[in-house]
Structure formats: C-alpha cells, structure tokens
Amino acid sequence: MIRLTEVAKEYPRSGVALAHISFQVKKGEFVFLTGPSGSGKTTILKLLYMDDKPSEGEVWINGVSSRNASGREISRLRRRIGIVFQDFRLLEDRTAEANVRFALEVTGAPKATIRSKVARVLTQVGLSSKATSFPRELSGGEQQRVAIARALVNDPFVLIADEPTGNLDERATRGVFQLLRDINASGTAVIMATHDLDLVRRSNYRTIELNHGRVVFDSAESPASARPFDEPLPAFDTPSGSTEAI
Amino acid sequence: MRSAREALTASRRAPLLSALGVVTIAFSLFAFGLFGLVAINIRRALEQVEERVEVRAFLSDSADIEQVAAAMKDVGDFPEVLRVDYVSQEKALERARKEMGEFADVFEAGVLPASIEVHLRPGMRSPAVVKSVADRIKTYHFVDDVRYGEEWVEKLYRLRNIATVAGIALGVAFAAVAVIIIGATIRMTVLARAKEISIMRLVGATDMFIRLPFLIDGLVKGVLGGLLALLFVWIANRIVNEYFIQTIFFDRQMIFVGVVGGAMMGVLGSLVSVGRHLQRV
Ligand SMILES: Nc1ncnc2c1ncn2[C@@H]1O[C@H](COP(=O)(O)OP(=O)(O)OP(=O)(O)O)[C@@H](O)[C@H]1O
Ligand SMILES: [Mg+2]
C-alpha cells in the first residue's frame, strides 16, 4: 500500500535530508516515526502525501508513484489521505463544523452527504457538542480533534500525523493518542511522527527511527530486544481491543 | 456557485485595488476605443473623399482639340483610370456659377480654362497612385497645370495613421498597467488566503478548483472595465457629435470585441499572477 524504495531527498541549500530510505507500510498498520530534530521525519511525511518529490528513488502510495503522478492524481490521492499537524491548521474564522465541512466542499463532495458526514466525524472525535465553536474557543486538544475530524471526513485509508501531540499537555496527549488508536482499530493505517518516546514505549506499535536522514531502527525488522529503549513502560489500556497491525 | 462567491470575497478583501484594476482596464480600452473611433471616422471620411478623388488637368488655350482627344484616350487606358471627361470653358463657367451662387457674377467667359477630369478606379485612390497618375498627365505639353487635392488627402491619411499608432500605444500601455494591477490584487488575495489555500491543497482540492475563483475575479473585472470603457467612449462620442462634427459609433461586433478584450486582460492578469503566487503558498 505504501512503499519507499531507496528514497533520497536533497534540498538545494541544506543538503541531504534523506538517504537510502526503504520501507513498506501495510494496510491498517500503525507506525511511529521517531528520531531527533532534523532527522527527516517531516520530510518523509511530505513525500508520502506528495507535497514534494524525492530526489532519488520512488514513493508508491495507493497505486500512485512519485515518479509520474500528475497534479490531478495527487489531488485525488490526498482525498484518501488524512493529514494532521502539530499546529492544527484550522481556519480561525470558521466554526469547528465549518472547518470540517471545508474539506468536503473544496473537493466537490455531493452536497447531500456533507451534513451527515460532518456530524458523524465530529461525534467520532467526541466534539459534537462543540460543533459551533470557533477554534479560539477550543482547547488545544479539542482543536486537534477538529483537525483529526477534518482528516477523517473523506474516509482516508491512512492518517498521516506530524507530531500531533507536540503542542498538547500530558492529558490532551493521551486523549488524542487514544483517538488515533481507535481510528487505527477501525482499519485506517496511521503514520505518526513524534518526539514523545513515552507514547512509543507504552504502546506496542511498529517504530521506525531516523537519524541524519537514514533509518537506524525498524522494529518490524529487528527483534524486540534490539529496541533502542532501555525498559518498556507498561502499555496503555486498550479498550478498543486488538489494535495491532495486520 | 461557490467559485463566483469566492471570487467576490477575493475582491472584497482589496476593494480599492480591485476598483483600480477595473478602472485601468477601462482606461486601456477607452484609449483603444477613442482612437479606434477616430480611425473609423477618418476612414469613412476618406472613403467619401476618395469617391470624388480626381485628377484635373488644366489645358492651355492653344491646345489642339485632336491632340487632347488622343491624350484622353491614352489616359483612359491607364490601368488606374476609371473614366476621363472633358470640361469645356463654357461648362467650367456654368459649374462655377452654380457652385458659387451669388458670387457667380465675378466669372466671365474665358476666365476659366478648359480641363480634363480623370476619375480613378476604387482602390487606386491613395496619395501615391494619384500622384503618379498626375505626374504622367503633366508630361503632355498642352497641359498647363495638374491639381489633385494632394495636401488634404495626405493629411487625412497621416491623421489616421497617427490615431491608429497613438491608440495602440496608449491602449497597450494601459493594458500592461491593468495586468500588473490585477496581478497585485491577486497577490494580496493569495497571501491573505494562504492558509486556506494550503489547506485546500492538503485535503485534495484540484489546482483548477483553487484557481477558478481568481480567474472569475479577473473575468468579472475585465468585463466591468470593458463596459465602463464603452460608457466613456460613448459619452465622448456624444460630446463630439453635439458640439463638433457628425461621427459614426462602433457597431455591435466591435463593442463585443472590446468587452471581450477587457475580459481577456482581466483573465490574463489573474492567470499570470495566480500561477506565480500559488507556488509559494
Ligand atoms: N523546505 C526545506 N528546504 C530546505 N531544507 C529543508 C526543508 N525542509 C527540511 N529541510 C531540511 O531537511 C532536514 C530534515 O528536516 P525535517 O523537517 O524532515 O526534520 P524532522 O525530523 O521533521 O525534524 P523535527 O523533529 O524538528 O520536526 C533538516 O536538516 C532540514 O533543515
Ligand atoms: Mg518535523
């Protein structure tokens, strides 16, 4: 479903951001991308939603190749990808509901289905009571839930999250992370870049660690004992049952 | 439609600049229109004059009637020449009397010389052709003088050329300014809506969908500018008609072309700018 082969990315001024990156993500998998600042996490995610093209190698995602994707194909691909950022990226002059609706309206979704879809995802993220609130009237965690609702409204096969909990306190972090787990449990793959090793350790998901633009660890390939963490913390309760990757 | 609504909100963000864009388009088309109007009116005047363009060769009193008849036949065979008429002294006097009315008494028989009138074929009436025919007629020894209203025909031609060049130059200059101003409006709007546009991209809106409101914005401004210009030109034409001379106005086709020209300027301004600035969002 998602495959990177020998991907390299070089920026004109800052030089090599990624080199020799190869990995696959299966349908419905949950993958953490970790690594120090500047190691290339955001760059990989950008290549996944084709905001940028690799300098070398190839990115395959949902049947679209980075080598020959047309603008139209990229647009259509993004309708099947949910994208979430650290800074939420909500439109301040619109309510939560309008922010979610926006994603459907600008992709030409049929009008008749918009209202019910928006209501459904707002309920899914637990914000149906705040539908008419503006972003400034919401807490950070709530704003991120709106952003997640917007990412979900087109029924994506994968949710790409770049440090979604980076701006949140402990409590909100847990809530948002739990939401991502639930989303994953319902069959959507999640690729999440994070600095929060606590989250990584407490859950049992696949982890890809980057350093200086290279994969230095991939839990799918190494035995569990090789994980670069000293002692795993006790796992979160997982009320939604088995959320493990297929 | 969403795009139309978005286009209007785009203009609302920069109302002054938007109005300026419309007005410059109007100025551009006004310049084209005004000088175009001068040009078509001069052309019409020229056409009327041209129908009367003739070369008149005045004959010396001693001219031999048979030589003149032979010369008339020769001249009649020139490829440029439609018809050659002989005007006797009596006829010249009669004509002069008719045209001068109350001053007719000043003319006495014998004052006016006999002449031959050479009418040219349509399309053979430009100053250069007229002059060449006149020069050839001048070579007959019994021809005293040749007249062909050269000066004012040339003047009209020159005026038309000046009007055309001035109209195009001024129009193009204003068009360039209009495209730049429209581009600047778009730039402001794109920057003001940078976040919105980047989110549209992320959720999978197509490029065309993102551009369309801007193009519609340009189109609307262009058409408004075109209509405004039409109004300006019409008023100018009315004033000239009222106080100076009878003129003709554009026909429907030309008006349509003008408004379409405005629309094209607007769309072009948008297209150039939106392509450049969307890349940076
Ligand atoms: N648009 C860009 N132009 C030039 N260089 C860039 C650009 N984006 C990223 N880089 C460089 O690529 C490298 C990887 O950056 P990236 O943003 O992927 O790191 P990251 O792992 O996401 O870091 P962080 O944890 O701080 O978000 C960095 O050295 C950065 O300077
Ligand atoms: Mg990053």
Coordinates of N, CA and C in Angstrom, one line a residue, chain A residues 105-215:
Chain A
E105 N -16.3 20.4 0.9 CA -16.7 21.3 -0.1 C -15.7 21.5 -1.2
V106 N -14.4 21.7 -0.8 CA -13.4 22.0 -1.8 C -13.0 20.8 -2.6
T107 N -13.5 19.7 -2.2 CA -13.2 18.5 -3.1 C -14.4 18.1 -3.9
G108 N -15.4 18.9 -3.9 CA -16.6 18.7 -4.7 C -17.4 17.5 -4.3
A109 N -17.4 17.3 -2.9 CA -18.3 16.2 -2.5 C -19.8 16.5 -2.7
P110 N -20.6 15.5 -2.9 CA -22.0 15.8 -3.1 C -22.6 16.5 -1.9
K111 N -23.4 17.5 -2.1 CA -23.9 18.3 -1.0 C -24.7 17.5 -0.1
A112 N -25.5 16.6 -0.6 CA -26.5 15.9 0.2 C -25.8 15.1 1.4
T113 N -24.6 14.7 1.1 CA -23.9 13.8 2.1 C -23.1 14.6 3.1
I114 N -22.8 15.9 2.8 CA -21.9 16.6 3.6 C -22.3 16.7 5.1
R115 N -23.6 17.1 5.3 CA -24.0 17.3 6.7 C -23.9 16.1 7.5
S116 N -24.3 15.0 7.0 CA -24.3 13.8 7.8 C -22.8 13.3 8.1
K117 N -22.0 13.5 7.0 CA -20.6 13.1 7.2 C -19.9 13.9 8.3
V118 N -20.2 15.2 8.2 CA -19.5 16.1 9.2 C -20.0 15.7 10.6
A119 N -21.3 15.5 10.8 CA -21.8 15.2 12.1 C -21.2 13.9 12.6
R120 N -21.1 12.9 11.6 CA -20.5 11.6 12.0 C -19.1 11.8 12.6
V121 N -18.2 12.5 11.8 CA -16.8 12.6 12.3 C -16.7 13.4 13.6
L122 N -17.5 14.4 13.7 CA -17.4 15.2 14.9 C -17.8 14.4 16.1
T123 N -18.8 13.5 15.9 CA -19.2 12.6 17.0 C -18.0 11.6 17.3
Q124 N -17.4 11.1 16.2 CA -16.3 10.2 16.3 C -15.2 10.7 17.2
V125 N -14.9 12.0 17.0 CA -13.8 12.6 17.8 C -14.3 13.2 19.1
G126 N -15.5 13.0 19.4 CA -16.1 13.4 20.7 C -16.3 14.9 20.8
L127 N -16.6 15.6 19.7 CA -16.8 17.0 19.7 C -18.2 17.5 19.2
S128 N -19.2 16.6 19.2 CA -20.4 17.0 18.6 C -21.0 18.2 19.4
S129 N -20.7 18.3 20.7 CA -21.3 19.4 21.4 C -20.6 20.7 21.2
K130 N -19.4 20.7 20.5 CA -18.7 21.9 20.2 C -18.7 22.3 18.7
A131 N -19.6 21.7 18.0 CA -19.6 21.9 16.6 C -19.6 23.4 16.2
T132 N -20.3 24.2 16.9 CA -20.4 25.6 16.5 C -19.4 26.5 17.2
S133 N -18.4 25.9 17.9 CA -17.4 26.7 18.5 C -16.3 27.1 17.5
F134 N -15.7 28.3 17.7 CA -14.6 28.7 16.8 C -13.3 28.1 17.5
P135 N -12.3 28.0 16.6 CA -11.0 27.4 17.2 C -10.5 28.1 18.4
R136 N -10.7 29.5 18.5 CA -10.2 30.2 19.7 C -11.0 29.8 20.9
E137 N -12.1 29.3 20.7 CA -13.0 28.9 21.9 C -12.7 27.5 22.3
L138 N -11.7 26.8 21.7 CA -11.5 25.4 22.0 C -10.1 25.2 22.6
S139 N -9.9 24.2 23.4 CA -8.6 23.9 24.0 C -7.8 23.3 22.9
G140 N -6.5 23.2 23.1 CA -5.5 22.6 22.2 C -6.0 21.2 21.8
G141 N -6.3 20.4 22.7 CA -6.7 19.1 22.5 C -8.0 19.0 21.6
E142 N -8.9 19.9 21.9 CA -10.1 20.0 21.1 C -9.9 20.4 19.7
Q143 N -9.0 21.4 19.6 CA -8.6 21.9 18.2 C -8.0 20.7 17.4
Q144 N -7.2 20.0 18.1 CA -6.5 18.9 17.3 C -7.6 17.8 17.0
R145 N -8.6 17.7 17.8 CA -9.7 16.7 17.5 C -10.4 17.2 16.2
V146 N -10.6 18.5 16.2 CA -11.3 19.1 15.0 C -10.5 18.8 13.7
A147 N -9.1 19.0 13.9 CA -8.2 18.7 12.7 C -8.3 17.2 12.4
I148 N -8.4 16.4 13.3 CA -8.5 14.9 13.0 C -9.8 14.6 12.4
A149 N -10.9 15.3 12.9 CA -12.2 15.1 12.2 C -12.1 15.5 10.8
R150 N -11.5 16.6 10.5 CA -11.3 17.1 9.1 C -10.5 16.0 8.3
A151 N -9.5 15.5 8.9 CA -8.7 14.5 8.2 C -9.5 13.2 7.9
L152 N -10.5 12.9 8.8 CA -11.2 11.7 8.7 C -12.4 11.7 7.7
V153 N -12.8 13.0 7.4 CA -14.1 13.1 6.8 C -14.2 12.5 5.4
N154 N -13.1 12.4 4.8 CA -13.1 11.8 3.4 C -12.8 10.3 3.5
D155 N -12.9 9.7 4.6 CA -12.7 8.2 4.8 C -11.3 7.8 4.3
P156 N -10.2 8.3 4.9 CA -8.9 8.0 4.4 C -8.5 6.6 4.7
F157 N -7.6 6.0 3.8 CA -7.0 4.7 4.1 C -5.8 4.8 5.1
V158 N -5.3 6.1 5.1 CA -4.1 6.3 6.0 C -4.2 7.7 6.6
L159 N -3.9 7.8 7.9 CA -3.8 9.1 8.6 C -2.3 9.4 8.8
I160 N -1.9 10.5 8.3 CA -0.5 10.9 8.4 C -0.5 12.0 9.5
A161 N 0.2 11.8 10.6 CA 0.2 12.8 11.6 C 1.6 13.2 12.0
D162 N 1.9 14.5 11.8 CA 3.2 15.0 12.1 C 3.2 15.7 13.5
E163 N 3.7 15.0 14.5 CA 3.7 15.4 15.9 C 2.4 16.0 16.3
P164 N 1.4 15.1 16.2 CA 0.0 15.6 16.5 C -0.1 16.0 18.0
T165 N 0.7 15.5 18.8 CA 0.6 15.9 20.3 C 1.7 16.8 20.7
G166 N 2.4 17.4 19.8 CA 3.5 18.2 20.1 C 3.2 19.5 20.9
N167 N 2.0 20.0 20.7 CA 1.5 21.2 21.3 C 0.6 20.9 22.5
L168 N 0.5 19.7 22.9 CA -0.6 19.4 23.9 C 0.1 19.0 25.2
D169 N -0.7 19.2 26.3 CA -0.2 18.7 27.6 C -0.5 17.2 27.7
E170 N 0.1 16.7 28.8 CA 0.0 15.3 29.0 C -1.4 14.6 28.8
R171 N -2.3 15.3 29.4 CA -3.7 14.8 29.4 C -4.3 14.8 28.0
A172 N -4.1 15.9 27.4 CA -4.7 16.0 26.0 C -3.9 15.1 25.1
T173 N -2.6 14.9 25.3 CA -1.8 14.0 24.5 C -2.4 12.6 24.6
R174 N -2.7 12.2 25.8 CA -3.3 10.8 25.9 C -4.6 10.7 25.2
G175 N -5.4 11.7 25.3 CA -6.7 11.7 24.7 C -6.6 11.6 23.2
V176 N -5.8 12.5 22.6 CA -5.6 12.5 21.2 C -5.0 11.1 20.7
F177 N -4.0 10.7 21.4 CA -3.4 9.4 21.1 C -4.4 8.3 21.1
Q178 N -5.2 8.3 22.1 CA -6.2 7.2 22.2 C -7.2 7.3 21.0
L179 N -7.5 8.5 20.6 CA -8.3 8.7 19.4 C -7.7 8.1 18.2
L180 N -6.3 8.3 18.0 CA -5.6 7.8 16.9 C -5.6 6.2 16.9
R181 N -5.5 5.7 18.1 CA -5.5 4.2 18.3 C -6.9 3.7 17.8
D182 N -7.9 4.4 18.3 CA -9.3 4.0 17.9 C -9.5 4.0 16.4
I183 N -9.0 5.1 15.8 CA -9.1 5.2 14.3 C -8.4 4.1 13.7
N184 N -7.2 3.8 14.2 CA -6.4 2.7 13.6 C -7.2 1.3 13.8
A185 N -7.8 1.2 15.0 CA -8.5 0.0 15.3 C -9.7 -0.3 14.3
S186 N -10.2 0.8 13.8 CA -11.3 0.7 12.8 C -10.8 0.5 11.4
G187 N -9.4 0.3 11.2 CA -8.9 -0.1 9.9 C -8.1 0.9 9.2
T188 N -8.0 2.1 9.7 CA -7.2 3.1 9.0 C -5.7 3.0 9.4
A189 N -4.8 3.0 8.5 CA -3.4 3.0 8.8 C -3.1 4.4 9.4
V190 N -2.1 4.4 10.4 CA -1.7 5.6 11.0 C -0.2 5.7 10.9
I191 N 0.3 6.8 10.4 CA 1.8 7.0 10.4 C 2.0 8.3 11.2
M192 N 2.7 8.2 12.3 CA 2.8 9.3 13.2 C 4.2 9.6 13.6
A193 N 4.6 10.8 13.2 CA 5.9 11.3 13.6 C 5.8 11.8 15.0
T194 N 6.7 11.5 15.9 CA 6.6 12.0 17.3 C 8.0 12.0 18.0
H195 N 8.1 13.0 18.9 CA 9.2 13.1 19.8 C 8.9 12.4 21.1
D196 N 7.7 12.0 21.3 CA 7.2 11.6 22.6 C 7.5 10.1 22.8
L197 N 8.7 9.8 23.3 CA 9.1 8.4 23.4 C 8.3 7.6 24.4
D198 N 7.7 8.4 25.3 CA 6.8 7.8 26.3 C 5.6 7.1 25.6
L199 N 5.0 7.8 24.6 CA 3.9 7.2 23.8 C 4.4 5.9 23.1
V200 N 5.6 6.1 22.5 CA 6.1 4.9 21.7 C 6.3 3.7 22.6
R201 N 6.9 4.0 23.8 CA 7.2 2.8 24.7 C 6.0 2.2 25.3
R202 N 5.0 3.0 25.6 CA 3.8 2.4 26.2 C 2.9 1.6 25.3
S203 N 3.1 1.9 24.0 CA 2.3 1.1 23.1 C 3.2 0.1 22.3
N204 N 2.6 -0.7 21.6 CA 3.5 -1.8 21.0 C 3.5 -1.7 19.5
Y205 N 3.4 -0.5 19.0 CA 3.3 -0.3 17.6 C 4.7 -0.4 16.9
R206 N 4.7 -0.6 15.6 CA 6.0 -0.6 14.9 C 6.6 0.8 15.0
T207 N 7.9 0.8 15.1 CA 8.6 2.1 15.2 C 9.8 2.1 14.2
I208 N 9.8 3.2 13.5 CA 10.9 3.4 12.6 C 11.7 4.6 13.1
E209 N 13.0 4.4 13.4 CA 13.7 5.5 14.0 C 14.7 6.1 12.9
L210 N 14.7 7.4 12.8 CA 15.6 8.0 11.8 C 16.7 8.8 12.5
N211 N 17.8 8.9 11.8 CA 18.9 9.7 12.3 C 19.7 10.2 11.1
H212 N 19.9 11.5 11.0 CA 20.5 12.1 9.9 C 20.0 11.6 8.5
G213 N 18.7 11.5 8.5 CA 18.1 11.1 7.2 C 18.2 9.6 6.8
R214 N 18.6 8.8 7.8 CA 18.6 7.4 7.5 C 17.8 6.6 8.5
V215 N 17.3 5.4 8.1 CA 16.6 4.6 9.1 C 17.7 3.9 9.9

